[in-house]
Coordinates of C-alpha atoms and ligand atoms in Angstrom, one line a residue:
X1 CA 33.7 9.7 5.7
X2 CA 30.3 10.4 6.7
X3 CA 27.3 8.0 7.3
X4 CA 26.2 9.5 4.2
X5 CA 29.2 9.7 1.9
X6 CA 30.2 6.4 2.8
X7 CA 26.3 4.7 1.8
X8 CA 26.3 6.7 -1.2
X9 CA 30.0 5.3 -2.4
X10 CA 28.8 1.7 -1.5
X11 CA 25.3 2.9 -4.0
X12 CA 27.3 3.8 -6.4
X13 CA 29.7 0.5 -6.4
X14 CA 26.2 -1.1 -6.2
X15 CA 24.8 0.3 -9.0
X16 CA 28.1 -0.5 -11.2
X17 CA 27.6 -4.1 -10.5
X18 CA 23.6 -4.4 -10.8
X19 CA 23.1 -7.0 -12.6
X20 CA 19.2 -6.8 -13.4
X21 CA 18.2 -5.3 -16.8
X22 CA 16.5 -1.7 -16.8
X23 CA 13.4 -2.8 -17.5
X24 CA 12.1 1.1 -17.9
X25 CA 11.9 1.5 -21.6
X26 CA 10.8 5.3 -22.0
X27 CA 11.0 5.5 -25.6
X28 CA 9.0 2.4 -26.0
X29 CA 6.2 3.9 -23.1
X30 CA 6.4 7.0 -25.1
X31 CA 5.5 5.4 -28.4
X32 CA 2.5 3.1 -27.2
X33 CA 1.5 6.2 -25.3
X34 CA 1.2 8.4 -28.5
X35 CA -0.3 5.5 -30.8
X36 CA -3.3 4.9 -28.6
X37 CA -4.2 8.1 -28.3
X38 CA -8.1 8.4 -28.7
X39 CA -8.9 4.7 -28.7
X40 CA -12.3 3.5 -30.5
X41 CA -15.1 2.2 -28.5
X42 CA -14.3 -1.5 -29.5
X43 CA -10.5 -1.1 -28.5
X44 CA -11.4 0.2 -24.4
X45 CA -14.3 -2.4 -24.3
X46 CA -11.9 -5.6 -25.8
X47 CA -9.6 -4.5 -23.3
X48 CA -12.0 -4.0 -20.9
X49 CA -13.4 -7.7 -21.6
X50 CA -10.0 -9.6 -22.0
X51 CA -9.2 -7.7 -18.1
X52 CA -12.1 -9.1 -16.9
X53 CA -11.2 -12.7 -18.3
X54 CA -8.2 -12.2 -16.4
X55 CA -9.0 -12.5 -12.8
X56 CA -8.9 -15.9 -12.7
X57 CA -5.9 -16.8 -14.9
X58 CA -3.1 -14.5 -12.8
X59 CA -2.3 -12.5 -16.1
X60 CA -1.5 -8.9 -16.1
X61 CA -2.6 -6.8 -19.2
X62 CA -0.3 -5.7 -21.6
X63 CA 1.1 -2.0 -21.9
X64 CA 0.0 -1.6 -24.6
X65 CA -3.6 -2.7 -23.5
X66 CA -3.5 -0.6 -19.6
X67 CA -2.7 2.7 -22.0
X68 CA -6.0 2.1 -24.2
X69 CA -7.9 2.5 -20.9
X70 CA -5.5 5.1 -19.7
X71 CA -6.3 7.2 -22.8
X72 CA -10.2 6.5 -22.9
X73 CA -12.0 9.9 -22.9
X74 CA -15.7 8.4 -23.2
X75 CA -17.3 8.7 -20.4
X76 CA -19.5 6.3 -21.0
X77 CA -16.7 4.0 -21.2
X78 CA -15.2 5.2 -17.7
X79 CA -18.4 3.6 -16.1
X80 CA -17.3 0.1 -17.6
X81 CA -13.9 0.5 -16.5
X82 CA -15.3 1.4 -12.9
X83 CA -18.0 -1.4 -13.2
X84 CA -14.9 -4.2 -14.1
X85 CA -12.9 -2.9 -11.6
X86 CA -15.3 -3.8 -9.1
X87 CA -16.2 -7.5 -10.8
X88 CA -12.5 -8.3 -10.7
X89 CA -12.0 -6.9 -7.2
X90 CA -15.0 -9.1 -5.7
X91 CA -13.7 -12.3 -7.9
X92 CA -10.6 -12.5 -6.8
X93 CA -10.6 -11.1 -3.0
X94 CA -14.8 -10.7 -2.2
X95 CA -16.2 -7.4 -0.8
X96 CA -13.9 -7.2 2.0
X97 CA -11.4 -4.1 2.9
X98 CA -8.2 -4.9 4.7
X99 CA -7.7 -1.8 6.9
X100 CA -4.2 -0.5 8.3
X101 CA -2.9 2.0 10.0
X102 CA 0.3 4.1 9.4
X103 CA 2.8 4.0 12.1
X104 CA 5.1 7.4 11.8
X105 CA 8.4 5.9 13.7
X106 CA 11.0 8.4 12.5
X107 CA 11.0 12.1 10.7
X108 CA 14.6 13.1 10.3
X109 CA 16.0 12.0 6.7
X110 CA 19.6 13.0 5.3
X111 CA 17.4 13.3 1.5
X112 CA 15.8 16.4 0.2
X113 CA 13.0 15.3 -1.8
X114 CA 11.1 18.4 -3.0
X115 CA 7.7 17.0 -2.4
X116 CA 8.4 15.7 1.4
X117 CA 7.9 17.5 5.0
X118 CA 10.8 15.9 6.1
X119 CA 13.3 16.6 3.6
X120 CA 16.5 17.9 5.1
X121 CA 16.0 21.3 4.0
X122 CA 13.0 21.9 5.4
X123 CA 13.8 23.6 9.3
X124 CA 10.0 24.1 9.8
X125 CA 8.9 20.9 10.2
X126 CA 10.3 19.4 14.3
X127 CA 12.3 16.2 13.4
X128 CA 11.8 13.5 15.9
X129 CA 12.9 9.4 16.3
X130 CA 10.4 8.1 18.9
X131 CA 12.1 6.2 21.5
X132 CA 11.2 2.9 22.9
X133 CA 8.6 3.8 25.8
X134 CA 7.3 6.3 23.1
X135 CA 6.7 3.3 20.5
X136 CA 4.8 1.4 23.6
X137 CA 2.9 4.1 24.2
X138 CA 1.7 4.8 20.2
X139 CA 1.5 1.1 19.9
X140 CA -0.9 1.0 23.4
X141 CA -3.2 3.9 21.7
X142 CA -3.6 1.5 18.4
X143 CA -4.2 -1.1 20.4
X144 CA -7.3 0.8 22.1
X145 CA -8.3 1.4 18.7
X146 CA -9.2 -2.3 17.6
X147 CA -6.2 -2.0 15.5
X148 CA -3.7 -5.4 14.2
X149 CA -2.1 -4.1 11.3
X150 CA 0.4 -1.4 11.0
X151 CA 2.9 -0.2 8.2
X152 CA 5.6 1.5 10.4
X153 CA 7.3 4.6 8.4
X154 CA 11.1 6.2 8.6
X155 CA 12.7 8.7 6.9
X156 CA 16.2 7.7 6.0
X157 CA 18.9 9.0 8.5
X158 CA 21.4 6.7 10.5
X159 CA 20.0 6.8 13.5
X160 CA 16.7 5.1 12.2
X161 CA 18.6 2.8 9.7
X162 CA 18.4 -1.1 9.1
X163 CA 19.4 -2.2 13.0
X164 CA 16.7 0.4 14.7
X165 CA 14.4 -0.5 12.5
X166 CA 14.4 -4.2 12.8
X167 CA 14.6 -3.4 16.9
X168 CA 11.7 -0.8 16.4
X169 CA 9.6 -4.3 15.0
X170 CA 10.6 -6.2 17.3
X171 CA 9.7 -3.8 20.0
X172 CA 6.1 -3.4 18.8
X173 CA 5.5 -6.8 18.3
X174 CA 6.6 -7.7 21.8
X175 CA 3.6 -5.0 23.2
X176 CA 0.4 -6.6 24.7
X177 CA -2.6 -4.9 25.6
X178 CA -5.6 -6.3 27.5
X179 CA -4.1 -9.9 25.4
X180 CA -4.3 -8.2 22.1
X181 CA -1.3 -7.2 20.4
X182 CA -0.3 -6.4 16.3
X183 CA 0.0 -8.9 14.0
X184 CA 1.5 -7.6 11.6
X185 CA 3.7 -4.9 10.5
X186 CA 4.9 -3.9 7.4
X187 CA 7.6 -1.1 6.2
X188 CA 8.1 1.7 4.6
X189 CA 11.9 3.2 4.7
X190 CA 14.3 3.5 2.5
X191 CA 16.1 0.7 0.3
X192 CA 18.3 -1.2 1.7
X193 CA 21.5 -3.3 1.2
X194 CA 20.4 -7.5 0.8
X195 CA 22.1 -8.0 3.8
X196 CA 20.1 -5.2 5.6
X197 CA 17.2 -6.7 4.6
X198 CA 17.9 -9.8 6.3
X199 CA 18.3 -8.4 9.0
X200 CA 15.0 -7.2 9.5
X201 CA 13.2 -10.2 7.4
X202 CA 14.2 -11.6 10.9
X203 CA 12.1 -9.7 12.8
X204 CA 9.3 -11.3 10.8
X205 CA 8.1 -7.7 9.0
X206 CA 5.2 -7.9 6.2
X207 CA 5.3 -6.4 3.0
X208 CA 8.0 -4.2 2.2
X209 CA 7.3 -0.9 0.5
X210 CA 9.7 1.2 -1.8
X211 CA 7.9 4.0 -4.2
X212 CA 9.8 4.9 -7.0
X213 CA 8.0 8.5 -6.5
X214 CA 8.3 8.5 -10.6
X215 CA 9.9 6.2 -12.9
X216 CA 10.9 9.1 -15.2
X217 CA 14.2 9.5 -14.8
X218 CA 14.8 13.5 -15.7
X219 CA 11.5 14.0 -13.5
X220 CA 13.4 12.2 -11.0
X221 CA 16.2 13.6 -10.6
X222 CA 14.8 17.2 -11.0
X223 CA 13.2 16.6 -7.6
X224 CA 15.7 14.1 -5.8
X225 CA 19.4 16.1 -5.3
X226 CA 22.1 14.1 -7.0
X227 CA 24.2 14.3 -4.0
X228 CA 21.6 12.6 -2.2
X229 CA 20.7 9.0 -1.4
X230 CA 18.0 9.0 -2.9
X231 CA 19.1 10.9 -5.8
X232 CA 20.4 7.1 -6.9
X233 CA 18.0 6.2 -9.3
X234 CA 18.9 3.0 -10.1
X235 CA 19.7 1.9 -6.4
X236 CA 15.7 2.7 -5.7
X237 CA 14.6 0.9 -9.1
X238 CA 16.3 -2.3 -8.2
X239 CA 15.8 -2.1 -4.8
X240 CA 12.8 -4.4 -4.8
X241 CA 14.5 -6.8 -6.7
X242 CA 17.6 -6.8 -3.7
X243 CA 14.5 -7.1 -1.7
X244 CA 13.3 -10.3 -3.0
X245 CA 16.6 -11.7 -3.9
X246 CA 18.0 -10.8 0.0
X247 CA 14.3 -13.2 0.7
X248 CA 11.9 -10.6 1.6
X249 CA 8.4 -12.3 0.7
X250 CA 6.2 -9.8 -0.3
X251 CA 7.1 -6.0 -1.5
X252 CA 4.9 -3.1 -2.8
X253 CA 5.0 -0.5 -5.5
X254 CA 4.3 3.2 -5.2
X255 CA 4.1 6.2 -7.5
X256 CA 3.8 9.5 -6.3
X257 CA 0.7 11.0 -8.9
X258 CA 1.6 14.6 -9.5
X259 CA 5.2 14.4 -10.3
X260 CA 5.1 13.5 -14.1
X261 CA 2.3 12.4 -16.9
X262 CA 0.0 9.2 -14.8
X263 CA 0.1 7.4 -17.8
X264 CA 3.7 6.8 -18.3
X265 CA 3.7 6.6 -14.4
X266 CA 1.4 3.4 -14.4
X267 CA 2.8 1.9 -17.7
X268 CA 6.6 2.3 -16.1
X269 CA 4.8 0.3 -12.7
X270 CA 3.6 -2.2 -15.0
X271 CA 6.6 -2.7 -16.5
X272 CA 8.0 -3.2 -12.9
X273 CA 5.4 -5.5 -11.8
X274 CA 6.8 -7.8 -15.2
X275 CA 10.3 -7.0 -14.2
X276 CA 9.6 -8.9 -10.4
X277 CA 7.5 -11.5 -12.3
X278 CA 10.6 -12.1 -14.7
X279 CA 13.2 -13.0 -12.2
X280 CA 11.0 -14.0 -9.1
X281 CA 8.1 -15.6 -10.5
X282 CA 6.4 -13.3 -8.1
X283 CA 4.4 -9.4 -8.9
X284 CA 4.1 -7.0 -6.4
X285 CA 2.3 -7.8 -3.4
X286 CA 0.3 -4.2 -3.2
X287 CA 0.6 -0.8 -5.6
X288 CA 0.2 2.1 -3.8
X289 CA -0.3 5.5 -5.7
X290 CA -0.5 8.7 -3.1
X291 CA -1.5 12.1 -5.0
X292 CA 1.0 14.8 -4.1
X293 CA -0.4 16.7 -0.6
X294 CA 0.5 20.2 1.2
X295 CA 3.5 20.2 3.1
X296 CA 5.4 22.7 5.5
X297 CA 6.9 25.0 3.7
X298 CA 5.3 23.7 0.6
X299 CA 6.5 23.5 -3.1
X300 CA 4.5 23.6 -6.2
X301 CA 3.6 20.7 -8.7
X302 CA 0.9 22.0 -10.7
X303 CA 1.7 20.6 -14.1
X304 CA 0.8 17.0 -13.7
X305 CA -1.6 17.5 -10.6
X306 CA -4.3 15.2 -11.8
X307 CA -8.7 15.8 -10.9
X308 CA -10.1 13.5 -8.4
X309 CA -12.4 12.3 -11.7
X310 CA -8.8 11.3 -13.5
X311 CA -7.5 10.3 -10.6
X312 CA -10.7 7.3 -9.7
X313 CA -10.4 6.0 -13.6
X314 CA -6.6 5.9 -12.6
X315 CA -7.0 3.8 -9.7
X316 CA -9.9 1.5 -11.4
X317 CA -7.6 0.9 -14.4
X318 CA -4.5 -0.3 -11.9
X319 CA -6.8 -3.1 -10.8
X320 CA -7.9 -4.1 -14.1
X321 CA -3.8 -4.1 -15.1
X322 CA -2.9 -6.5 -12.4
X323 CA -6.1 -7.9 -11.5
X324 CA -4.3 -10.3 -8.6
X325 CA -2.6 -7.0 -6.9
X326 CA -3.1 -5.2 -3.8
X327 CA -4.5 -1.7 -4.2
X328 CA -4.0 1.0 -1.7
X329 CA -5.8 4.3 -1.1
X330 CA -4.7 6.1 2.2
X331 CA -6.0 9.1 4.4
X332 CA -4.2 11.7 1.9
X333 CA -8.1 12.1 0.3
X334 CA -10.7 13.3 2.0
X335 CA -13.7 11.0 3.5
X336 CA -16.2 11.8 0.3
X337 CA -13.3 10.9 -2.2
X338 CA -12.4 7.6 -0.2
X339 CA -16.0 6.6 -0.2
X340 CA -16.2 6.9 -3.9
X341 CA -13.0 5.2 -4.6
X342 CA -14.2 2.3 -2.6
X343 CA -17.8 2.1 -3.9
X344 CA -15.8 2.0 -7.5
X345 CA -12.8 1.9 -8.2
X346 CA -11.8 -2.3 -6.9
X347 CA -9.6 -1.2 -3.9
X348 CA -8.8 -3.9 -1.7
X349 CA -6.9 -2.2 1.2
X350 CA -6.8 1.3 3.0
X351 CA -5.9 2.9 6.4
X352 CA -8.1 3.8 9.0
X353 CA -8.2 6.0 12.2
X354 CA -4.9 7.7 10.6
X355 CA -2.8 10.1 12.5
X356 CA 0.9 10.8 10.7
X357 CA 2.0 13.3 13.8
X358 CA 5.4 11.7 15.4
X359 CA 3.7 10.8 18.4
X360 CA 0.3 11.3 17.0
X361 CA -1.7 8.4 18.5
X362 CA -0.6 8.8 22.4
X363 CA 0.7 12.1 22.8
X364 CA 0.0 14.8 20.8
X365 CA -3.6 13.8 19.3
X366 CA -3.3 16.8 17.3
X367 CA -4.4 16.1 14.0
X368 CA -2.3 17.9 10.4
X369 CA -0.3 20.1 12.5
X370 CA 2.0 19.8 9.6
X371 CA 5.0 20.9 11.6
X372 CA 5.3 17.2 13.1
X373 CA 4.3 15.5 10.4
X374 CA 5.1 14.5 6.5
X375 CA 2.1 15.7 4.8
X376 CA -1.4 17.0 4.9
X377 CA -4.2 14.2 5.9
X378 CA -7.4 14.6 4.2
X379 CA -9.7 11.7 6.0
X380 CA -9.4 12.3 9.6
X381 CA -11.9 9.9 10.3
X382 CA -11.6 7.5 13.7
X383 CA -11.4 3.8 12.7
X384 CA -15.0 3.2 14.2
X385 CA -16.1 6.0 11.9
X386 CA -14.5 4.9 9.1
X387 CA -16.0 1.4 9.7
X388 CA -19.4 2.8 10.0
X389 CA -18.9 4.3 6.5
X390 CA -18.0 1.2 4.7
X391 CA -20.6 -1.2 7.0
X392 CA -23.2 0.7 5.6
X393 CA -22.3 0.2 2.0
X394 CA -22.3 -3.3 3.1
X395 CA -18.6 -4.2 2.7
X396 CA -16.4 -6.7 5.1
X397 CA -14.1 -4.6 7.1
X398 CA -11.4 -6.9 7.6
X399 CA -7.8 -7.0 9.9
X400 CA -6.8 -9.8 8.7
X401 CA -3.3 -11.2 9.0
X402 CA -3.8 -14.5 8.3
X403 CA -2.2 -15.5 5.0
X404 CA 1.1 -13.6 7.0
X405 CA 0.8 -16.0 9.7
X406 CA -0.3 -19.0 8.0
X407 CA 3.0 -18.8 5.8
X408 CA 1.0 -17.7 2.6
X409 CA 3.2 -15.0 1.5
X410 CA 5.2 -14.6 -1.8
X411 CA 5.2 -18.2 -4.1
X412 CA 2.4 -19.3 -1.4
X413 CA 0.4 -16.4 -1.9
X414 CA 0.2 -15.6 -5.3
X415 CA -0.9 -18.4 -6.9
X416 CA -4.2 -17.8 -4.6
X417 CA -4.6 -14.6 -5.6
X418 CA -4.1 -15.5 -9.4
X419 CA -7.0 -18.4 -9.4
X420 CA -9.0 -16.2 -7.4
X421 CA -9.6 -18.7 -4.6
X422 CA -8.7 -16.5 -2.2
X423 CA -11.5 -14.9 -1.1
X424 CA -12.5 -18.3 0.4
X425 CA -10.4 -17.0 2.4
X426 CA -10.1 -13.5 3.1
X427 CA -14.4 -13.5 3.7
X428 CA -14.0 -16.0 6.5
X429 CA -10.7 -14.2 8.1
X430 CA -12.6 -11.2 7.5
X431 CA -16.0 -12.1 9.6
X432 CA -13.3 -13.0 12.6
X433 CA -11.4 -10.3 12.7
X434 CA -14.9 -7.9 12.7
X435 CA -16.4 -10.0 15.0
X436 CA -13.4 -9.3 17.5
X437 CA -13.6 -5.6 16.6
X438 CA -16.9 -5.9 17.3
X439 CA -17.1 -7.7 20.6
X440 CA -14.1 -5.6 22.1
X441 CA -13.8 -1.8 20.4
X442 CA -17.2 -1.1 17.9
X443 CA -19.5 1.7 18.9
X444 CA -23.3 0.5 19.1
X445 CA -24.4 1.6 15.7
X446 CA -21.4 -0.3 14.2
X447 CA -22.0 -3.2 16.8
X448 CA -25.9 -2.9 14.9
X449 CA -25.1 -2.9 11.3
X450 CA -22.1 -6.2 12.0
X451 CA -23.6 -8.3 13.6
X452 CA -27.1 -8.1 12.3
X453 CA -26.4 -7.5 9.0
X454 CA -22.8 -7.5 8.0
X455 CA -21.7 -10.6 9.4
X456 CA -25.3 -12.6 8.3
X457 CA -24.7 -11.1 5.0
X458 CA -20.9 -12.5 4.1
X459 CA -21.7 -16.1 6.6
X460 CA -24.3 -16.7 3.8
X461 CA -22.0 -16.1 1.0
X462 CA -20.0 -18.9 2.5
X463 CA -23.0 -21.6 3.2
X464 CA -23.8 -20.5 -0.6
X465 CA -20.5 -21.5 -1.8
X466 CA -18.2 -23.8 1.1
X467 CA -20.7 -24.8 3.5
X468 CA -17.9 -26.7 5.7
X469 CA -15.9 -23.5 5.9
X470 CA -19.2 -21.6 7.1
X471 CA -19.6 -24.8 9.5
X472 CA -16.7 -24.0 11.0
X473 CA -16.7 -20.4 11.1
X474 CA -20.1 -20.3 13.0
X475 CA -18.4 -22.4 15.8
X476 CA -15.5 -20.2 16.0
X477 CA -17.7 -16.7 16.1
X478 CA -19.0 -18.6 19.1
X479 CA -15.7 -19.0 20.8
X480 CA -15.3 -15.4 19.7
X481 CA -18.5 -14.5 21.8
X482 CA -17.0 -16.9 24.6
X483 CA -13.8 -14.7 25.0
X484 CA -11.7 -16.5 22.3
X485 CA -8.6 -14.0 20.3
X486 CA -7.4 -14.1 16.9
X487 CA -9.6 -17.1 15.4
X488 CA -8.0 -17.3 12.0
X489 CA -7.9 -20.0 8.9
Ligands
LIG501 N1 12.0 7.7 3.4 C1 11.5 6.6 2.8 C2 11.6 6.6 1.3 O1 11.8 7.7 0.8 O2 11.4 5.6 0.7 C3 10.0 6.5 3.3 C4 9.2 7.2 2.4 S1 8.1 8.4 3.0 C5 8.2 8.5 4.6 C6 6.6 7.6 2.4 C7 6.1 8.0 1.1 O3 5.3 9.2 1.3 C8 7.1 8.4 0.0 O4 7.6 7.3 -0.6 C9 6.2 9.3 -0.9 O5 5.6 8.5 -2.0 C10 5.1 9.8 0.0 N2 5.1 11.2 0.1 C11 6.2 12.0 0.3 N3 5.8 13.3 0.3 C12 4.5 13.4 0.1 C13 3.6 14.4 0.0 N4 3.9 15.7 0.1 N5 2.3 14.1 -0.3 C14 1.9 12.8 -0.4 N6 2.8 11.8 -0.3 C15 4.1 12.0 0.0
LIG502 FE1 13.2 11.5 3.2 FE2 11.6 9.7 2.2 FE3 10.8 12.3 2.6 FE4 12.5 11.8 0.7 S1 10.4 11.0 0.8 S2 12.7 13.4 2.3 S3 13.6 10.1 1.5 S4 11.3 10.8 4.1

């Protein structure tokens, strides 16, 4: 057999023996879908209150709850969903923004998802596995960025399987540059087998990320071929929970928005998010929620293509769901819809200085030539641009990777992000990490705004509220000045 018959046999002996309840109740989403259907005034704002209530006690809302706010119409209203989003965000992490970039390792993928560039079918898209001296040479150009943090991407196809990717980490971890080197990377590939995942929880990888693409099972497999891998729908539900179980210590949840109705999109990652909680004690690190973009040889998926309006209530009403959770917006959207979305909508991470080309950072520097890469970009901006833009609303840009290095992942982490303490952290980590920017990659006007504003700003938040911590950050932004790397609590 086949690389791929034989994976898909072991799937489907997999899937005979899962031993995890489905914890996807459509009928049930259905139902609290259709009775909160035009919610009263009172309803959105006591779920709007009870959210806000919540970002210090590490509760999620109910489903019941998230679909009152999914189905809000009043605009009104919308503004104090937007306006919580952005209390709970600063409570529980302060006004920083973790900022990443994507790290396109691997194109060819034996699947054939309808949506994707690199789906097997598609011959106009060049399919390409970077090879080691091409890996240096992306990792160099992040480097020369002022880049740390990376999420390194594969489509799924035995040549980049579990053993190249745990060597691909392990290669760009091992890359210095003028003494600065990433600090962390986390994945995004296909799921894996537990053992697999140990393998490459070796390599010391961040958070692992699985979308479900859509939790609705006909929806599903209408666009994922049933003689696929990833036609197993099952195998990708669960594959988080193998994940965890294998000792993985922080994953992330994805829906593709266009493929079926958001709402029972968001209730179904709820639902996951208890599901992890249930048998881990542990949620889901980040939730990611990418709006369907042009492809080569595109295909069409007008029906539940949602407006960027919808689409900012959307991401605002994830944070109030799961307060304590990641959010993610990436370069999909375009600059003006990313600068909304942070102003309003509680994000806590995004990527910056994006290029998806295989190769895209060192060699080809052309930019959505969408016959090298996945999908269309929308924010092309370079990382010191993209700082610029969110200095000047007066936000932290932050690459931090301390809590990964510190050991405060999974069990460690969570509890921090649940009592909202840990922004006591992530302010400090994140006036380091901009200072080091700053001092080795910012352009003036970004040099300007941080150092005469940005950092005075969040350094007084901390004298306001842990004057020792500020203490001691104010002597390490000096050894920062003096030469000193990767200053970190
Ligand atoms: N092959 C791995 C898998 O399927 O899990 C990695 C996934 S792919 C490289 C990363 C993600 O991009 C997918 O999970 C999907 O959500 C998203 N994606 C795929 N096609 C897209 C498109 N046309 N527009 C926006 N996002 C897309
Ligand atoms: Fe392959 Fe992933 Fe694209 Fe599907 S979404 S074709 S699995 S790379």
């Amino acid at each position: 057999m086949g690389w791929t018959q034989d994976r898909l046999a072991k799937i489907k002996e997999w899937e005979k023996e899962c031993k995890w309840e489905n914890f996807v109740d459509e009928n049930l989403i259905n139902d609290i879908i259709e009775k909160t259907q035009n919610p009263s005034k009172e309803k959105v704002l006591a779920v709007i209150k009870k959210a806000k209530s919540n970002a210090n006690t590490g509760k999620m809302l109910s489903l019941e709850d998230t679909a009152i706010l999914l189905n809000n119409t009043d605009k009104e209203l919308d503004e104090e969903i937007f306006k919580a989003a952005t209390y709970i965000k600063k409570e529980i992490y302060g006004d920083r923004i973790v900022l990443f970039s994507p790290f396109y390792i691997a194109s060819p993928c034996v699947n054939d998802c309808k949506y994707c560039g690199f789906r097997a079918s598609n011959s106009s898209l060049s399919k390409k596995i970077l090879k080691f001296d091409e890996i240096r040479s992306e990792v160099e150009a992040l480097l020369d960025s002022g880049q740390k943090r990376l999420i390194a991407v594969y489509g799924e196809h035995p040549k980049s399987d579990y053993e190249f990717i745990a060597k691909s980490v392990r290669e760009i971890y091992s890359i210095k540059k003028d003494k600065s080197e990433i600090r962390r990377v986390n994945i995004n590939a296909a799921p894996m087998f537990e053992d697999e995942y140990k393998v490459i929880k070796n390599e010391g990888i961040g958070t692992y990320q699985v979308f479900q693409e859509t939790y609705h099972r006909k929806t599903y497999e209408s666009v994922h071929p049933q003689n696929t891998l990833k036609g197993q729908y099952n195998w990708r539900l669960f594959s988080l929970h193998r994940g965890l179980n294998a000792g993985l210590e922080d994953v992330a949840l994805g829906v593709l928005i266009g493929l079926y109705d958001h709402r029972f999109e968001i209730l179904a990652m709820l639902s996951h998010a208890y599901s992890l909680e249930k048998y881990f004690g542990i949620s889901a690190h980040t939730m990611s929620f990418p709006r369907i973009k042009a492809t080569s040889n595109s295909q069409k998926f007008n029906p539940y293509i949602i407006s960027d309006e919808e689409f900012l209530k959307v991401i605002a009403i994830i944070r109030l769901m799961c307060p304590f959770t990641g959010t993610i917006l990436t370069a999909r959207e375009e600059p003006e819809f990313r600068d909304i979305a942070l102003k309003k909508c509680g994000i806590s991470q995004t990527d910056a200085g994006t290029n998806i080309g295989i190769g895209g950072y060192s060699q080809t520097k052309v930019k959505n030539d969408l016959t090298n890469q996945q999908f269309k970009i929308g924010d092309n901006r370079s990382i010191d641009e993209y700082i610029l833009s969110i200095i000047k609303d007066g936000r932290l840009p932050s690459f931090c990777t301390s809590c990964y290095r510190e050991g405060r992942t999974g069990e460690n982490f969570m509890p921090l992000a649940k009592n909202a303490t840990i922004k006591y952290l992530c302010i400090p980590n994140g006036i380091l990490t901009f200072k080091e920017y700053i001092r080795d990659y910012a352009s003036d006007e970004v040099k300007d705004i941080g150092e005469n504003v940005i950092i005075p700003k969040y350094l007084g938040i901390l004298k306001e509220n842990l004057p020792k911590v500020a203490q001691k950050v104010e002597a390490m932004l000096k050894d920062i000045e003096n030469g000193g790397k990767d200053a970190h609590i």
